[in-house]
Amino acid sequence: MQHNDGYNGIMRMGFLTGKRALIVGVASKRSIAYGIAEAMHAQGAELAFTYQNERLAPRVGELAQSLESDFLLPLDVSDDGQIEDVARNVEERWGHVDIVVHAVAFAPRDHLEGDYLEHLTREGFSQAHDISSYSFAALGKALRPLMRERDAAMLTLSYLGAQRVMPNYNVMGVAKASLEANTRYLAYALGPEGVRVNAISAGPIRTLAAAGIGDFRSMLERTERDSPLRRNVSIEDVGNAAAFLCSDLARGVTGEVLYVDAGFNITAFSST
Ligand code: NAD
Ligand code: 0WE
């Protein structure tokens, strides 16, 4: 069965046709969240976007438009009131939501360089965990009534630093470990309501969150040299895996962390 997706009068059908997705974490066209939104749109999903602050509103608005969406909401995930407002606005406009994408992380800049303990503060630790992990559960809690009993899916973005010590990643690695555990506990809590919860652990990608990270270039070079696929991953690679995980094609998958990293995580020593 096909239906008109409204674009140019062309009839299309994708594996997300009829699904409505809330995308949290677009800041630029290089954002992983934008790659995910593009892939979901290509599979027929209808999209809503949030933006962190007024400075980002025009840019996110343009990117939303490029994917045929005019549904934009402000959301700073450190603010409980804004999380509630997002849930209320999605309920008013859509009545439900099928897909929630969380692509948000933050730690104070000085916490992402050098010795882990040297820069560590109670405040920095707390902020990293609040914005990068708690916010995923907070979205699950607020949007739960809109997701139940409709084969909905939540997705978050992690990094290998959750599982292995990566120089400079420091408190973000600890927060990502929390985020991955959060994924499992959310999967267990929401599973009985038919809501699946998964994470993608992506390889390094040059985005705003990677800008100014010391030695990012050498991380990209080493991934290209040492990964089984001998290349880096793109936001399209992550987007396509995300579209699959949030679709009914992945109905039997929940609580999982899927590596989209050209296989880098399976390697120890390389021969080169
Ligand atoms: P990005 O800078 O494009 O996206 C990060 C997003 O987090 C931005 O949209 C920013 O607005 C948002 N954000 C930060 N603090 C927020 C807050 N308080 N409230 C709401 N939004 C807030 O970078 P990205 O690389 O696309 O990052 C997306 C996710 O992917 C992050 O969780 C990151 O840890 C993860 N990730 C990135 C890489 C990489 O190498 N780029 C690799 C693996 C995982
Ligand atoms: O998760 C991340 C980075 C997330 C991030 C980025 C910033 C930069 C700006 C969180 N907080 C901040 N705070 C800022 O002030 N990645 C997976 C990308 C990344 O960051 C690294 C990496 C990789 C990979 C930091 C050190 C080492 C490797």
mmCIF file of C-alpha atoms and ligand atoms in Angstrom:
data_model
loop_
_atom_site.group_PDB
_atom_site.id
_atom_site.type_symbol
_atom_site.label_atom_id
_atom_site.label_comp_id
_atom_site.label_asym_id
_atom_site.label_seq_id
_atom_site.Cartn_x
_atom_site.Cartn_y
_atom_site.Cartn_z
ATOM 1 C CA MET A 1 0.000 0.000 0.000
ATOM 2 C CA GLN A 2 1.397 3.407 -0.939
ATOM 3 C CA HIS A 3 0.407 6.879 0.062
ATOM 4 C CA ASN A 4 1.332 10.329 -1.138
ATOM 5 C CA ASP A 5 4.084 11.748 1.053
ATOM 6 C CA GLY A 6 3.302 15.242 -0.159
ATOM 7 C CA TYR A 7 6.674 15.842 -1.799
ATOM 8 C CA ASN A 8 6.446 16.885 -5.437
ATOM 9 C CA GLY A 9 3.434 14.649 -5.892
ATOM 10 C CA ILE A 10 5.702 11.608 -5.989
ATOM 11 C CA MET A 11 4.412 8.437 -4.313
ATOM 12 C CA ARG A 12 6.942 7.012 -1.848
ATOM 13 C CA MET A 13 6.918 4.474 0.936
ATOM 14 C CA GLY A 14 9.688 3.875 3.419
ATOM 15 C CA PHE A 15 10.082 1.692 6.484
ATOM 16 C CA LEU A 16 9.223 4.675 8.731
ATOM 17 C CA THR A 17 6.134 5.810 6.833
ATOM 18 C CA GLY A 18 3.472 6.884 9.340
ATOM 19 C CA LYS A 19 6.008 7.317 12.182
ATOM 20 C CA ARG A 20 6.473 10.635 13.974
ATOM 21 C CA ALA A 21 9.946 11.391 15.304
ATOM 22 C CA LEU A 22 11.151 13.992 17.813
ATOM 23 C CA ILE A 23 14.796 14.888 17.150
ATOM 24 C CA VAL A 24 16.795 16.426 20.013
ATOM 25 C CA GLY A 25 20.371 17.573 19.310
ATOM 26 C CA VAL A 26 20.557 19.287 15.938
ATOM 27 C CA ALA A 27 22.986 22.233 16.003
ATOM 28 C CA SER A 28 24.304 22.204 12.422
ATOM 29 C CA LYS A 29 24.137 20.259 9.186
ATOM 30 C CA ARG A 30 27.085 18.205 10.445
ATOM 31 C CA SER A 31 25.245 17.130 13.625
ATOM 32 C CA ILE A 32 24.745 13.388 14.031
ATOM 33 C CA ALA A 33 21.116 14.238 14.861
ATOM 34 C CA TYR A 34 20.768 15.863 11.435
ATOM 35 C CA GLY A 35 22.142 12.716 9.729
ATOM 36 C CA ILE A 36 19.584 10.702 11.687
ATOM 37 C CA ALA A 37 16.774 13.117 10.758
ATOM 38 C CA GLU A 38 17.732 12.912 7.070
ATOM 39 C CA ALA A 39 17.714 9.101 7.092
ATOM 40 C CA MET A 40 14.400 8.979 8.943
ATOM 41 C CA HIS A 41 12.867 11.491 6.538
ATOM 42 C CA ALA A 42 14.108 9.436 3.580
ATOM 43 C CA GLN A 43 12.232 6.456 5.067
ATOM 44 C CA GLY A 44 9.006 8.441 5.326
ATOM 45 C CA ALA A 45 9.013 9.678 8.938
ATOM 46 C CA GLU A 46 7.424 12.998 9.926
ATOM 47 C CA LEU A 47 9.810 15.101 12.029
ATOM 48 C CA ALA A 48 9.846 17.570 14.915
ATOM 49 C CA PHE A 49 13.014 19.307 16.078
ATOM 50 C CA THR A 50 14.179 20.959 19.256
ATOM 51 C CA TYR A 51 16.867 23.628 19.561
ATOM 52 C CA GLN A 52 18.999 24.310 22.623
ATOM 53 C CA ASN A 53 18.702 28.099 22.650
ATOM 54 C CA GLU A 54 17.532 31.119 20.647
ATOM 55 C CA ARG A 55 20.944 31.465 18.977
ATOM 56 C CA LEU A 56 20.418 28.077 17.306
ATOM 57 C CA ALA A 57 16.721 28.607 16.455
ATOM 58 C CA PRO A 58 17.138 30.070 12.930
ATOM 59 C CA ARG A 59 19.678 27.428 11.879
ATOM 60 C CA VAL A 60 17.641 24.505 13.220
ATOM 61 C CA GLY A 61 14.561 26.070 11.604
ATOM 62 C CA GLU A 62 16.243 26.032 8.176
ATOM 63 C CA LEU A 63 17.445 22.462 8.618
ATOM 64 C CA ALA A 64 13.939 21.399 9.684
ATOM 65 C CA GLN A 65 12.506 23.063 6.592
ATOM 66 C CA SER A 66 14.956 21.171 4.386
ATOM 67 C CA LEU A 67 13.307 17.994 5.735
ATOM 68 C CA GLU A 68 9.740 19.301 5.252
ATOM 69 C CA SER A 69 9.198 20.064 8.955
ATOM 70 C CA ASP A 70 7.876 23.249 10.525
ATOM 71 C CA PHE A 71 7.551 21.705 14.002
ATOM 72 C CA LEU A 72 10.195 23.413 16.169
ATOM 73 C CA LEU A 73 10.403 23.587 19.939
ATOM 74 C CA PRO A 74 12.936 25.111 22.343
ATOM 75 C CA LEU A 75 14.601 22.614 24.676
ATOM 76 C CA ASP A 76 17.481 23.050 27.074
ATOM 77 C CA VAL A 77 17.547 19.595 28.669
ATOM 78 C CA SER A 78 18.857 20.998 31.965
ATOM 79 C CA ASP A 79 15.459 22.689 32.462
ATOM 80 C CA ASP A 80 12.596 20.492 33.759
ATOM 81 C CA GLY A 81 10.023 23.083 32.685
ATOM 82 C CA GLN A 82 11.211 22.991 29.063
ATOM 83 C CA ILE A 83 11.072 19.180 29.019
ATOM 84 C CA GLU A 84 7.459 19.354 30.246
ATOM 85 C CA ASP A 85 6.637 22.030 27.653
ATOM 86 C CA VAL A 86 8.016 19.829 24.865
ATOM 87 C CA ALA A 87 5.841 16.920 26.006
ATOM 88 C CA ARG A 88 2.786 19.195 26.169
ATOM 89 C CA ASN A 89 3.431 20.700 22.718
ATOM 90 C CA VAL A 90 3.992 17.293 21.105
ATOM 91 C CA GLU A 91 0.787 16.034 22.724
ATOM 92 C CA GLU A 92 -1.169 19.058 21.419
ATOM 93 C CA ARG A 93 0.105 18.851 17.850
ATOM 94 C CA TRP A 94 0.588 15.100 17.337
ATOM 95 C CA GLY A 95 -1.214 13.438 20.272
ATOM 96 C CA HIS A 96 1.588 10.854 20.429
ATOM 97 C CA VAL A 97 5.182 10.225 19.363
ATOM 98 C CA ASP A 98 6.742 7.092 17.825
ATOM 99 C CA ILE A 99 10.459 7.934 17.887
ATOM 100 C CA VAL A 100 12.572 10.017 20.272
ATOM 101 C CA VAL A 101 16.185 10.705 19.305
ATOM 102 C CA HIS A 102 18.541 12.030 22.016
ATOM 103 C CA ALA A 103 21.854 13.323 20.604
ATOM 104 C CA VAL A 104 23.005 15.617 23.385
ATOM 105 C CA ALA A 105 26.177 15.712 25.468
ATOM 106 C CA PHE A 106 28.030 18.311 27.473
ATOM 107 C CA ALA A 107 30.914 18.583 29.914
ATOM 108 C CA PRO A 108 32.795 21.770 30.787
ATOM 109 C CA ARG A 109 35.525 22.272 28.175
ATOM 110 C CA ASP A 110 38.454 21.989 30.623
ATOM 111 C CA HIS A 111 37.160 18.565 31.729
ATOM 112 C CA LEU A 112 37.881 17.176 28.231
ATOM 113 C CA GLU A 113 41.645 17.595 28.287
ATOM 114 C CA GLY A 114 44.610 16.206 30.150
ATOM 115 C CA ASP A 115 44.588 14.413 33.464
ATOM 116 C CA TYR A 116 41.121 13.187 34.522
ATOM 117 C CA LEU A 117 41.419 14.204 38.156
ATOM 118 C CA GLU A 118 43.299 17.456 37.661
ATOM 119 C CA HIS A 119 40.342 19.309 36.132
ATOM 120 C CA LEU A 120 37.552 17.326 37.772
ATOM 121 C CA THR A 121 35.076 19.203 39.939
ATOM 122 C CA ARG A 122 31.842 18.119 41.643
ATOM 123 C CA GLU A 123 30.038 20.705 39.506
ATOM 124 C CA GLY A 124 31.568 19.498 36.210
ATOM 125 C CA PHE A 125 30.890 15.861 37.039
ATOM 126 C CA SER A 126 27.312 16.664 37.921
ATOM 127 C CA GLN A 127 26.693 18.782 34.823
ATOM 128 C CA ALA A 128 28.159 16.120 32.504
ATOM 129 C CA HIS A 129 25.892 13.461 33.996
ATOM 130 C CA ASP A 130 22.844 15.751 34.103
ATOM 131 C CA ILE A 131 22.981 16.867 30.471
ATOM 132 C CA SER A 132 24.490 13.733 28.910
ATOM 133 C CA SER A 133 22.690 10.934 30.794
ATOM 134 C CA TYR A 134 19.885 12.057 33.098
ATOM 135 C CA SER A 135 18.250 13.993 30.245
ATOM 136 C CA PHE A 136 17.654 10.760 28.305
ATOM 137 C CA ALA A 137 15.692 9.279 31.201
ATOM 138 C CA ALA A 138 13.929 12.614 31.748
ATOM 139 C CA LEU A 139 12.703 12.556 28.135
ATOM 140 C CA GLY A 140 11.549 8.959 28.609
ATOM 141 C CA LYS A 141 9.650 9.956 31.727
ATOM 142 C CA ALA A 142 7.993 13.023 30.193
ATOM 143 C CA LEU A 143 7.113 11.401 26.857
ATOM 144 C CA ARG A 144 6.083 8.000 28.258
ATOM 145 C CA PRO A 145 2.324 8.662 28.013
ATOM 146 C CA LEU A 146 2.756 9.675 24.352
ATOM 147 C CA MET A 147 4.791 6.573 23.417
ATOM 148 C CA ARG A 148 2.950 3.716 25.147
ATOM 149 C CA GLU A 149 1.414 0.819 23.214
ATOM 150 C CA ARG A 150 2.417 2.010 19.732
ATOM 151 C CA ASP A 151 5.715 0.214 19.058
ATOM 152 C CA ALA A 152 7.644 3.391 19.837
ATOM 153 C CA ALA A 153 11.442 3.622 20.101
ATOM 154 C CA MET A 154 13.987 5.818 21.844
ATOM 155 C CA LEU A 155 17.587 6.205 20.726
ATOM 156 C CA THR A 156 20.652 7.857 22.195
ATOM 157 C CA LEU A 157 24.268 8.357 21.063
ATOM 158 C CA SER A 158 27.241 6.986 22.963
ATOM 159 C CA TYR A 159 30.967 6.666 22.433
ATOM 160 C CA LEU A 160 33.602 3.977 23.050
ATOM 161 C CA GLY A 161 34.961 6.054 25.945
ATOM 162 C CA ALA A 162 32.044 4.612 27.957
ATOM 163 C CA GLN A 163 33.689 1.176 27.891
ATOM 164 C CA ARG A 164 37.433 1.856 27.509
ATOM 165 C CA VAL A 165 39.629 4.619 28.820
ATOM 166 C CA MET A 166 40.162 7.194 26.062
ATOM 167 C CA PRO A 167 42.733 9.917 26.782
ATOM 168 C CA ASN A 168 41.058 13.313 27.338
ATOM 169 C CA TYR A 169 37.481 11.995 27.167
ATOM 170 C CA ASN A 170 37.592 11.835 30.963
ATOM 171 C CA VAL A 171 34.317 12.640 32.735
ATOM 172 C CA MET A 172 32.387 12.287 29.450
ATOM 173 C CA GLY A 173 33.410 8.609 29.427
ATOM 174 C CA VAL A 174 31.959 8.170 32.907
ATOM 175 C CA ALA A 175 28.766 9.979 31.821
ATOM 176 C CA LYS A 176 28.487 7.796 28.675
ATOM 177 C CA ALA A 177 28.847 4.664 30.844
ATOM 178 C CA SER A 178 25.909 6.019 32.833
ATOM 179 C CA LEU A 179 24.014 6.728 29.603
ATOM 180 C CA GLU A 180 24.514 3.143 28.389
ATOM 181 C CA ALA A 181 23.262 1.753 31.719
ATOM 182 C CA ASN A 182 20.384 4.226 31.486
ATOM 183 C CA THR A 183 19.546 2.729 28.076
ATOM 184 C CA ARG A 184 19.199 -0.723 29.670
ATOM 185 C CA TYR A 185 17.133 0.475 32.641
ATOM 186 C CA LEU A 186 14.854 2.510 30.373
ATOM 187 C CA ALA A 187 14.482 -0.513 28.079
ATOM 188 C CA TYR A 188 13.416 -2.617 31.072
ATOM 189 C CA ALA A 189 10.994 0.019 32.396
ATOM 190 C CA LEU A 190 9.362 0.840 29.063
ATOM 191 C CA GLY A 191 9.498 -2.620 27.470
ATOM 192 C CA PRO A 192 6.136 -3.750 28.904
ATOM 193 C CA GLU A 193 4.554 -0.756 27.129
ATOM 194 C CA GLY A 194 6.060 -1.798 23.793
ATOM 195 C CA VAL A 195 8.684 0.962 23.847
ATOM 196 C CA ARG A 196 12.188 -0.072 22.774
ATOM 197 C CA VAL A 197 15.278 1.847 23.935
ATOM 198 C CA ASN A 198 18.666 1.553 22.241
ATOM 199 C CA ALA A 199 21.967 3.382 21.814
ATOM 200 C CA ILE A 200 24.397 3.764 18.933
ATOM 201 C CA SER A 201 28.076 4.018 19.830
ATOM 202 C CA ALA A 202 29.462 6.043 16.938
ATOM 203 C CA GLY A 203 33.045 6.372 15.796
ATOM 204 C CA PRO A 204 34.613 9.846 15.801
ATOM 205 C CA ILE A 205 32.928 12.352 13.451
ATOM 206 C CA ARG A 206 33.860 15.989 12.915
ATOM 207 C CA THR A 207 30.871 17.883 14.384
ATOM 208 C CA LEU A 208 30.603 21.007 16.566
ATOM 209 C CA ALA A 209 30.988 18.748 19.630
ATOM 210 C CA ALA A 210 34.323 17.581 18.198
ATOM 211 C CA ALA A 211 35.528 21.081 17.282
ATOM 212 C CA GLY A 212 38.603 22.124 19.185
ATOM 213 C CA ILE A 213 39.109 18.676 20.711
ATOM 214 C CA GLY A 214 42.893 18.297 20.736
ATOM 215 C CA ASP A 215 44.172 15.624 18.342
ATOM 216 C CA PHE A 216 40.800 14.890 16.755
ATOM 217 C CA ARG A 217 42.550 14.669 13.400
ATOM 218 C CA SER A 218 44.828 11.919 14.667
ATOM 219 C CA MET A 219 41.809 10.009 16.024
ATOM 220 C CA LEU A 220 40.269 10.113 12.532
ATOM 221 C CA GLU A 221 43.558 9.023 10.958
ATOM 222 C CA ARG A 222 43.952 6.114 13.372
ATOM 223 C CA THR A 223 40.371 4.955 12.825
ATOM 224 C CA GLU A 224 40.991 4.977 9.086
ATOM 225 C CA ARG A 225 44.233 3.045 9.517
ATOM 226 C CA ASP A 226 43.228 0.500 12.178
ATOM 227 C CA SER A 227 39.483 -0.188 11.800
ATOM 228 C CA PRO A 228 38.388 -3.364 9.975
ATOM 229 C CA LEU A 229 36.672 -1.264 7.287
ATOM 230 C CA ARG A 230 39.740 1.019 7.001
ATOM 231 C CA ARG A 231 37.604 4.155 7.012
ATOM 232 C CA ASN A 232 35.768 6.616 9.215
ATOM 233 C CA VAL A 233 32.000 6.688 9.642
ATOM 234 C CA SER A 234 29.703 9.484 8.478
ATOM 235 C CA ILE A 235 26.493 10.947 9.853
ATOM 236 C CA GLU A 236 24.772 9.070 6.989
ATOM 237 C CA ASP A 237 26.162 5.756 8.293
ATOM 238 C CA VAL A 238 24.893 6.541 11.792
ATOM 239 C CA GLY A 239 21.605 7.892 10.401
ATOM 240 C CA ASN A 240 20.793 4.728 8.488
ATOM 241 C CA ALA A 241 21.538 2.488 11.489
ATOM 242 C CA ALA A 242 19.402 4.804 13.641
ATOM 243 C CA ALA A 243 16.492 4.643 11.188
ATOM 244 C CA PHE A 244 16.668 0.834 11.309
ATOM 245 C CA LEU A 245 16.844 0.669 15.131
ATOM 246 C CA CYS A 246 13.842 2.983 15.498
ATOM 247 C CA SER A 247 11.780 1.100 12.899
ATOM 248 C CA ASP A 248 9.623 -2.001 13.237
ATOM 249 C CA LEU A 249 12.404 -3.883 11.408
ATOM 250 C CA ALA A 250 14.184 -3.889 14.798
ATOM 251 C CA ARG A 251 11.106 -4.983 16.816
ATOM 252 C CA GLY A 252 13.121 -7.604 18.687
ATOM 253 C CA VAL A 253 15.967 -5.285 19.678
ATOM 254 C CA THR A 254 15.997 -3.321 22.925
ATOM 255 C CA GLY A 255 18.519 -2.265 25.582
ATOM 256 C CA GLU A 256 21.251 -2.671 22.987
ATOM 257 C CA VAL A 257 24.348 -0.587 22.222
ATOM 258 C CA LEU A 258 25.079 -0.902 18.504
ATOM 259 C CA TYR A 259 28.568 0.107 17.363
ATOM 260 C CA VAL A 260 28.614 2.156 14.162
ATOM 261 C CA ASP A 261 32.358 2.693 14.111
ATOM 262 C CA ALA A 262 33.721 0.783 11.082
ATOM 263 C CA GLY A 263 34.464 -2.029 13.567
ATOM 264 C CA PHE A 264 37.134 -0.116 15.469
ATOM 265 C CA ASN A 265 35.921 -1.363 18.877
ATOM 266 C CA ILE A 266 36.725 -5.010 18.117
ATOM 267 C CA THR A 267 40.412 -4.341 17.519
ATOM 268 C CA ALA A 268 43.364 -4.345 19.895
ATOM 269 C CA PHE A 269 46.728 -4.129 18.159
ATOM 270 C CA SER A 270 46.812 -3.451 14.442
ATOM 271 C CA SER A 271 49.490 -4.934 12.179
ATOM 272 C CA THR A 272 50.340 -1.585 10.526
HETATM 273 P P1 NAD B 1 26.701 18.458 17.893
HETATM 274 O O1 NAD B 1 27.476 19.550 18.530
HETATM 275 O O2 NAD B 1 26.242 18.644 16.516
HETATM 276 O O3 NAD B 1 25.470 18.034 18.798
HETATM 277 C C1 NAD B 1 25.492 18.155 20.191
HETATM 278 C C2 NAD B 1 24.146 18.714 20.571
HETATM 279 O O4 NAD B 1 23.996 18.774 21.986
HETATM 280 C C3 NAD B 1 23.943 20.144 20.040
HETATM 281 O O5 NAD B 1 22.807 20.170 19.220
HETATM 282 C C4 NAD B 1 23.724 20.953 21.304
HETATM 283 O O6 NAD B 1 22.779 21.987 21.105
HETATM 284 C C5 NAD B 1 23.185 19.886 22.221
HETATM 285 N N1 NAD B 1 23.200 20.249 23.641
HETATM 286 C C6 NAD B 1 24.276 20.445 24.461
HETATM 287 N N2 NAD B 1 23.851 20.835 25.679
HETATM 288 C C7 NAD B 1 22.483 20.869 25.630
HETATM 289 C C8 NAD B 1 21.475 21.222 26.548
HETATM 290 N N3 NAD B 1 21.756 21.628 27.804
HETATM 291 N N4 NAD B 1 20.165 21.155 26.147
HETATM 292 C C9 NAD B 1 19.862 20.753 24.896
HETATM 293 N N5 NAD B 1 20.777 20.432 23.972
HETATM 294 C C10 NAD B 1 22.079 20.503 24.336
HETATM 295 O O7 NAD B 1 27.657 17.155 18.009
HETATM 296 P P2 NAD B 1 27.388 15.619 17.723
HETATM 297 O O8 NAD B 1 28.723 15.043 17.550
HETATM 298 O O9 NAD B 1 26.373 15.459 16.676
HETATM 299 O O10 NAD B 1 26.821 15.084 19.113
HETATM 300 C C11 NAD B 1 25.607 14.375 19.239
HETATM 301 C C12 NAD B 1 25.780 13.169 20.163
HETATM 302 O O11 NAD B 1 26.647 12.235 19.530
HETATM 303 C C13 NAD B 1 26.402 13.481 21.513
HETATM 304 O O12 NAD B 1 25.748 12.701 22.506
HETATM 305 C C14 NAD B 1 27.819 12.985 21.359
HETATM 306 O O13 NAD B 1 28.378 12.603 22.584
HETATM 307 C C15 NAD B 1 27.571 11.788 20.481
HETATM 308 N N6 NAD B 1 28.757 11.269 19.796
HETATM 309 C C16 NAD B 1 29.538 12.077 19.025
HETATM 310 C C17 NAD B 1 30.654 11.563 18.363
HETATM 311 C C18 NAD B 1 31.547 12.445 17.523
HETATM 312 O O14 NAD B 1 32.704 12.073 17.307
HETATM 313 N N7 NAD B 1 31.075 13.583 17.017
HETATM 314 C C19 NAD B 1 30.971 10.196 18.500
HETATM 315 C C20 NAD B 1 30.148 9.385 19.291
HETATM 316 C C21 NAD B 1 29.048 9.930 19.927
HETATM 317 O O1 0WE B 2 30.882 13.004 23.080
HETATM 318 C C1 0WE B 2 31.707 13.641 22.456
HETATM 319 C C2 0WE B 2 31.972 15.098 22.778
HETATM 320 C C3 0WE B 2 30.846 15.723 23.563
HETATM 321 C C4 0WE B 2 31.204 17.071 24.130
HETATM 322 C C5 0WE B 2 31.886 18.063 23.407
HETATM 323 C C6 0WE B 2 32.167 19.288 23.997
HETATM 324 C C7 0WE B 2 32.965 20.354 23.307
HETATM 325 C C8 0WE B 2 32.558 21.726 23.789
HETATM 326 C C9 0WE B 2 30.824 17.349 25.420
HETATM 327 N N1 0WE B 2 31.099 18.536 26.010
HETATM 328 C C10 0WE B 2 31.746 19.501 25.322
HETATM 329 N N2 0WE B 2 31.981 20.692 25.950
HETATM 330 C C11 0WE B 2 32.434 21.786 25.286
HETATM 331 O O2 0WE B 2 32.661 22.845 25.902
HETATM 332 N N3 0WE B 2 32.422 12.998 21.462
HETATM 333 C C12 0WE B 2 32.262 11.563 21.318
HETATM 334 C C13 0WE B 2 33.399 13.662 20.580
HETATM 335 C C14 0WE B 2 34.725 13.553 21.246
HETATM 336 O O3 0WE B 2 35.063 14.400 22.236
HETATM 337 C C15 0WE B 2 36.323 14.015 22.692
HETATM 338 C C16 0WE B 2 36.752 12.906 21.982
HETATM 339 C C17 0WE B 2 35.726 12.589 21.052
HETATM 340 C C18 0WE B 2 35.707 11.454 20.086
HETATM 341 C C19 0WE B 2 37.092 14.567 23.712
HETATM 342 C C20 0WE B 2 38.322 14.007 23.986
HETATM 343 C C21 0WE B 2 38.765 12.891 23.292
HETATM 344 C C22 0WE B 2 37.982 12.322 22.271
#
